[in-house]
Coordinates of C-alpha atoms in Angstrom, one line a residue:
M1 CA 17.6 83.1 102.5
K2 CA 20.4 85.1 104.4
T3 CA 23.5 86.3 102.7
L4 CA 26.8 86.9 104.3
N5 CA 28.1 90.5 104.2
P6 CA 31.8 90.4 103.0
S7 CA 32.5 93.7 104.7
K8 CA 31.2 92.5 108.1
S9 CA 33.0 89.2 107.9
S10 CA 36.3 90.8 107.0
T11 CA 35.8 93.4 110.0
G12 CA 35.3 90.5 112.3
L13 CA 38.5 88.8 111.1
S14 CA 40.5 91.9 111.4
N15 CA 39.2 92.4 115.0
I16 CA 40.2 88.8 115.9
G17 CA 43.6 89.4 114.3
F18 CA 44.1 92.6 116.2
Q19 CA 43.1 90.8 119.5
I20 CA 45.6 88.0 118.9
A21 CA 48.5 90.4 118.0
N22 CA 47.5 92.6 121.0
Y23 CA 47.6 89.8 123.5
T24 CA 50.7 88.4 122.0
I25 CA 52.6 91.7 122.3
L26 CA 51.4 92.3 125.9
T27 CA 52.3 88.8 126.9
L28 CA 55.7 89.1 125.6
F29 CA 56.0 92.5 127.3
M30 CA 54.9 91.1 130.5
L31 CA 57.5 88.2 130.3
L32 CA 60.2 90.7 129.6
C33 CA 59.2 92.5 132.8
I34 CA 58.9 89.4 135.0
Y35 CA 61.8 87.3 133.8
P36 CA 64.6 89.4 135.4
F37 CA 63.1 89.1 138.8
Y38 CA 62.3 85.4 138.2
Y39 CA 65.9 84.9 137.2
I40 CA 67.3 86.5 140.3
F41 CA 64.9 84.3 142.4
I42 CA 66.0 80.9 140.8
Y43 CA 69.5 81.9 141.0
S44 CA 69.3 82.7 144.7
I45 CA 67.8 79.2 145.4
S46 CA 70.3 77.4 143.2
G47 CA 73.6 75.9 144.4
S48 CA 76.4 78.3 143.9
Q49 CA 78.6 76.1 141.8
E50 CA 75.8 74.8 139.7
A51 CA 74.5 78.3 139.0
M52 CA 77.9 79.3 137.6
T53 CA 77.3 76.8 134.7
G54 CA 74.2 78.8 133.7
I55 CA 70.5 79.1 134.6
T56 CA 67.6 79.7 132.2
W57 CA 64.2 78.5 133.4
F58 CA 64.7 76.3 136.5
P59 CA 67.0 76.3 139.5
K60 CA 69.9 73.9 139.7
G61 CA 70.8 72.2 142.9
F62 CA 67.9 73.6 144.9
T63 CA 69.0 75.0 148.3
L64 CA 68.1 77.8 150.8
V65 CA 71.6 77.9 152.2
S66 CA 72.3 81.4 150.8
Y67 CA 69.2 82.8 152.6
S68 CA 70.1 81.2 155.9
K69 CA 73.7 82.6 155.7
V70 CA 72.5 86.1 154.7
F71 CA 70.3 86.4 157.8
E72 CA 73.3 85.2 159.9
F73 CA 75.4 88.2 159.0
D74 CA 76.2 90.5 161.8
G75 CA 73.5 93.1 162.6
I76 CA 71.0 91.9 160.0
L77 CA 68.1 91.2 162.4
N78 CA 68.4 94.5 164.2
A79 CA 68.7 96.3 160.8
T80 CA 65.6 94.5 159.7
F81 CA 63.8 95.7 162.7
I82 CA 64.9 99.3 162.1
S83 CA 63.9 99.2 158.4
V84 CA 60.4 97.8 159.3
S85 CA 59.9 100.4 162.0
R86 CA 60.9 103.3 159.9
T87 CA 58.6 102.1 157.0
V88 CA 55.6 101.5 159.2
L89 CA 56.0 104.8 161.4
G90 CA 57.2 106.9 158.4
T91 CA 54.3 105.9 156.2
L92 CA 51.7 106.6 158.9
L93 CA 53.2 109.9 159.9
T94 CA 53.5 111.1 156.3
T95 CA 50.1 110.0 155.2
F96 CA 48.4 111.6 158.2
L97 CA 50.4 114.9 158.0
C98 CA 50.2 115.3 154.3
S99 CA 46.4 114.6 154.2
L100 CA 45.8 117.0 157.1
F101 CA 47.9 119.7 155.4
A102 CA 46.1 119.1 152.1
Y103 CA 42.7 119.4 153.8
L104 CA 43.7 122.8 155.2
M105 CA 44.6 124.0 151.9
T106 CA 41.2 123.4 150.7
I107 CA 39.5 125.5 153.4
E108 CA 38.8 128.9 152.0
Q109 CA 38.7 130.6 155.4
F110 CA 42.2 129.4 156.3
P111 CA 44.4 132.6 156.7
M112 CA 47.0 133.0 153.9
R113 CA 46.0 129.7 152.3
K114 CA 47.1 130.6 148.8
F115 CA 50.4 132.0 150.1
F116 CA 51.3 128.8 151.9
Y117 CA 50.2 126.6 149.0
R118 CA 52.1 128.6 146.4
F119 CA 55.2 128.6 148.7
L120 CA 54.9 124.8 148.9
V121 CA 54.7 124.5 145.0
I122 CA 57.9 126.7 144.7
T123 CA 59.9 124.2 146.8
L124 CA 59.3 121.6 143.9
Y125 CA 61.5 123.8 141.7
F126 CA 64.4 124.5 144.1
N127 CA 66.6 122.3 146.0
A128 CA 69.2 123.6 148.4
G129 CA 71.5 120.6 147.8
L130 CA 73.3 118.0 149.9
I131 CA 75.6 120.2 152.1
P132 CA 72.8 122.4 153.5
W133 CA 70.6 119.5 154.0
Y134 CA 73.4 117.8 155.9
L135 CA 74.1 120.9 158.1
L136 CA 70.4 121.3 158.8
M137 CA 70.1 117.8 160.0
K138 CA 73.1 118.2 162.2
N139 CA 71.8 121.4 163.7
L140 CA 68.6 119.7 164.5
H141 CA 70.5 117.0 166.2
L142 CA 69.0 114.3 163.9
N143 CA 72.2 112.6 163.4
D144 CA 72.5 109.3 165.1
N145 CA 68.7 109.7 165.9
F146 CA 65.9 107.4 164.8
L147 CA 63.8 110.5 164.1
L148 CA 66.0 111.2 161.1
Y149 CA 64.3 108.4 159.2
I150 CA 60.7 109.7 159.7
V151 CA 60.6 113.4 160.4
P152 CA 62.3 115.0 157.4
G153 CA 60.0 113.2 155.0
A154 CA 56.8 113.7 157.0
I155 CA 55.7 116.5 154.6
N156 CA 55.9 115.9 150.8
V157 CA 54.7 118.5 148.5
F158 CA 53.9 116.2 145.7
Y159 CA 51.6 114.0 148.0
I160 CA 49.9 117.2 149.3
I161 CA 49.1 118.3 145.8
L162 CA 47.6 114.9 144.9
I163 CA 45.5 114.7 148.1
K164 CA 44.3 118.3 147.8
T165 CA 43.2 117.8 144.2
Y166 CA 41.3 114.6 145.3
I167 CA 39.6 116.4 148.2
E168 CA 38.5 119.3 146.0
Q169 CA 36.5 116.8 143.8
L170 CA 34.4 115.6 146.9
P171 CA 30.9 117.0 147.1
K172 CA 30.9 120.3 149.2
S173 CA 27.5 119.4 150.6
L174 CA 29.2 116.7 152.9
E175 CA 31.1 119.4 154.7
E176 CA 28.3 121.8 154.7
S177 CA 25.9 119.3 156.3
A178 CA 28.6 118.5 158.9
K179 CA 29.0 122.1 159.8
I180 CA 25.3 122.5 160.3
D181 CA 25.4 119.6 162.8
G182 CA 28.1 121.5 164.7
A183 CA 31.2 119.5 163.4
G184 CA 34.5 121.4 163.5
Y185 CA 37.2 121.2 161.0
F186 CA 39.2 118.4 162.5
T187 CA 36.1 116.4 163.0
I188 CA 35.2 116.8 159.3
Y189 CA 38.6 115.8 158.5
W190 CA 38.8 112.7 160.6
K191 CA 35.2 111.4 160.2
I192 CA 34.3 112.5 156.7
I193 CA 37.3 113.3 154.5
M194 CA 39.5 110.5 155.7
P195 CA 37.0 107.7 155.3
I196 CA 36.0 108.7 151.7
S197 CA 39.5 109.4 150.7
T198 CA 40.8 105.8 151.0
S199 CA 41.9 105.5 147.4
I200 CA 44.4 108.5 147.3
L201 CA 45.6 107.8 150.9
A202 CA 46.4 104.2 150.0
T203 CA 48.3 105.4 147.0
I204 CA 50.3 107.9 149.1
A205 CA 50.9 105.1 151.5
V206 CA 52.4 102.9 148.8
F207 CA 54.6 105.6 147.6
T208 CA 55.9 106.4 151.1
A209 CA 56.4 102.8 152.2
V210 CA 58.4 102.1 149.0
D211 CA 60.5 105.2 149.5
Q212 CA 61.1 104.5 153.3
W213 CA 62.0 100.9 152.6
N214 CA 64.4 101.4 150.0
N215 CA 66.1 104.6 151.4
W216 CA 69.6 104.1 152.9
F217 CA 71.4 107.3 151.9
D218 CA 70.4 109.2 155.1
N219 CA 71.7 106.3 157.1
Y220 CA 75.0 106.4 155.1
I221 CA 75.4 110.1 155.7
L222 CA 74.2 110.8 159.2
V223 CA 74.1 107.6 161.2
S224 CA 77.2 106.0 162.7
D225 CA 75.4 104.1 165.6
K226 CA 75.4 100.4 164.8
N227 CA 72.0 100.0 166.5
L228 CA 70.3 102.3 164.1
Q229 CA 71.6 100.8 160.8
T230 CA 68.9 100.0 158.3
L231 CA 68.6 96.8 156.4
Q232 CA 69.3 98.4 153.1
Y233 CA 72.5 100.0 154.2
E234 CA 73.8 96.7 155.8
L235 CA 73.0 94.8 152.6
Y236 CA 74.6 97.5 150.5
K237 CA 77.8 97.1 152.5
Y238 CA 77.6 93.3 152.0
I239 CA 77.1 93.6 148.3
T240 CA 80.2 95.9 148.0
Q241 CA 82.1 93.3 149.9
A242 CA 80.5 90.2 148.2
S243 CA 83.8 88.5 147.3
S244 CA 85.1 88.5 151.0
L245 CA 81.7 87.5 152.3
S246 CA 81.4 84.6 149.9
R247 CA 84.8 83.1 151.2
Q248 CA 83.7 83.7 154.8
S249 CA 80.3 82.1 154.3
G250 CA 81.8 79.2 152.6
M251 CA 84.3 78.6 155.5
E252 CA 81.4 78.8 158.1
I253 CA 79.4 76.2 156.2
N254 CA 82.4 73.9 155.9
R255 CA 82.9 73.9 159.7
G256 CA 79.3 73.2 160.4
G257 CA 79.0 70.1 158.1
A258 CA 81.0 67.4 156.5
T259 CA 80.4 68.9 153.0
A260 CA 81.8 72.3 152.0
V261 CA 79.3 74.6 150.5
Y262 CA 80.6 77.9 149.0
M263 CA 78.6 80.9 148.2
T264 CA 79.9 82.8 145.1
P265 CA 79.7 86.7 145.0
Q266 CA 77.0 86.4 142.4
T267 CA 74.9 84.3 144.7
V268 CA 75.3 86.8 147.5
R269 CA 74.2 89.6 145.3
M270 CA 71.1 87.7 144.0
T271 CA 70.0 86.6 147.6
I272 CA 70.5 90.1 148.9
T273 CA 68.5 91.5 146.0
M274 CA 65.6 89.2 146.8
V275 CA 65.7 89.9 150.5
V276 CA 65.4 93.6 150.0
T277 CA 62.8 93.4 147.1
L278 CA 60.4 90.8 148.2
P279 CA 58.9 92.4 151.3
I280 CA 57.9 95.6 149.6
L281 CA 56.4 93.7 146.6
C282 CA 54.0 92.0 149.2
V283 CA 52.4 95.4 149.8
Y284 CA 51.2 95.9 146.2
P285 CA 48.5 93.1 146.1
F286 CA 46.7 94.7 149.1
M287 CA 46.9 98.2 147.7
Q288 CA 46.4 97.5 144.0
R289 CA 42.6 98.0 143.9
Y290 CA 43.1 101.5 145.4
F291 CA 46.3 102.4 143.5
V292 CA 45.1 103.2 139.9
K293 CA 41.8 105.0 141.2
G294 CA 43.8 107.1 143.6
I295 CA 46.3 108.2 141.0
M296 CA 43.7 109.1 138.4
M297 CA 41.4 111.0 140.7
G298 CA 44.2 112.8 142.5
A299 CA 46.0 113.8 139.3
I300 CA 43.0 115.1 137.3
K301 CA 41.2 118.1 138.5
G302 CA 37.5 118.0 137.4

């Protein structure tokens, strides 16, 4: 006849209790992270007047008028094209150049390899400041130039360090066998290093895309051409002028239909926040499987 072991049963109960508490805390933490974004979303699709009375879980007076009006603001479509272009081109250029430079830093035969790498690392600790950066961009004739958005950030030291560390963990036998077959350094980089470095390159691509999409300060400082305005800068101007925009939007809707619909400043802010945030959030589901692996393998040297 079997007898129950009190110590084992108590251990099992404590494990179950720990799991319940653990999942409960993590679920609450997840809700705390998600709810602010969810609140912005339901506010943006609610009627302006109904939303002013308060919203908790569900939208009131469902409508997409705020989104349609935001995309009717002057210059929004062209600014969207500029932001998408700088994000795509900037991400591709930065990922390619940083990975190529990082691979060069792993080649022992590369002249002055340690000097260049140490010089790069030093730049992480020193920053010339805003005025020298502004003067440099002006002297390079990058003001009112689309290249301003993609060239200055094409080389990022932090990304180079991550990629270099990742490449150094790859088996040296792969490069050695390729050299025996007559492959040059660029061939090795393009056909061997790049395909097996998907994880870290995808991580760098996510970082770069988020930075490019959210950046508006270079536009604010150095670009006055209306055809080169970015979406983030245009929406930043609209947010700062939300009160006047809400009155303007209300009058436009009133002329177009029999019933007057007014957008409050808060509705304008919530809608613009969703317009700016949602596109870049769509990138993460496609890159998530590479993201954690790339960060861990690129940040820890074996």
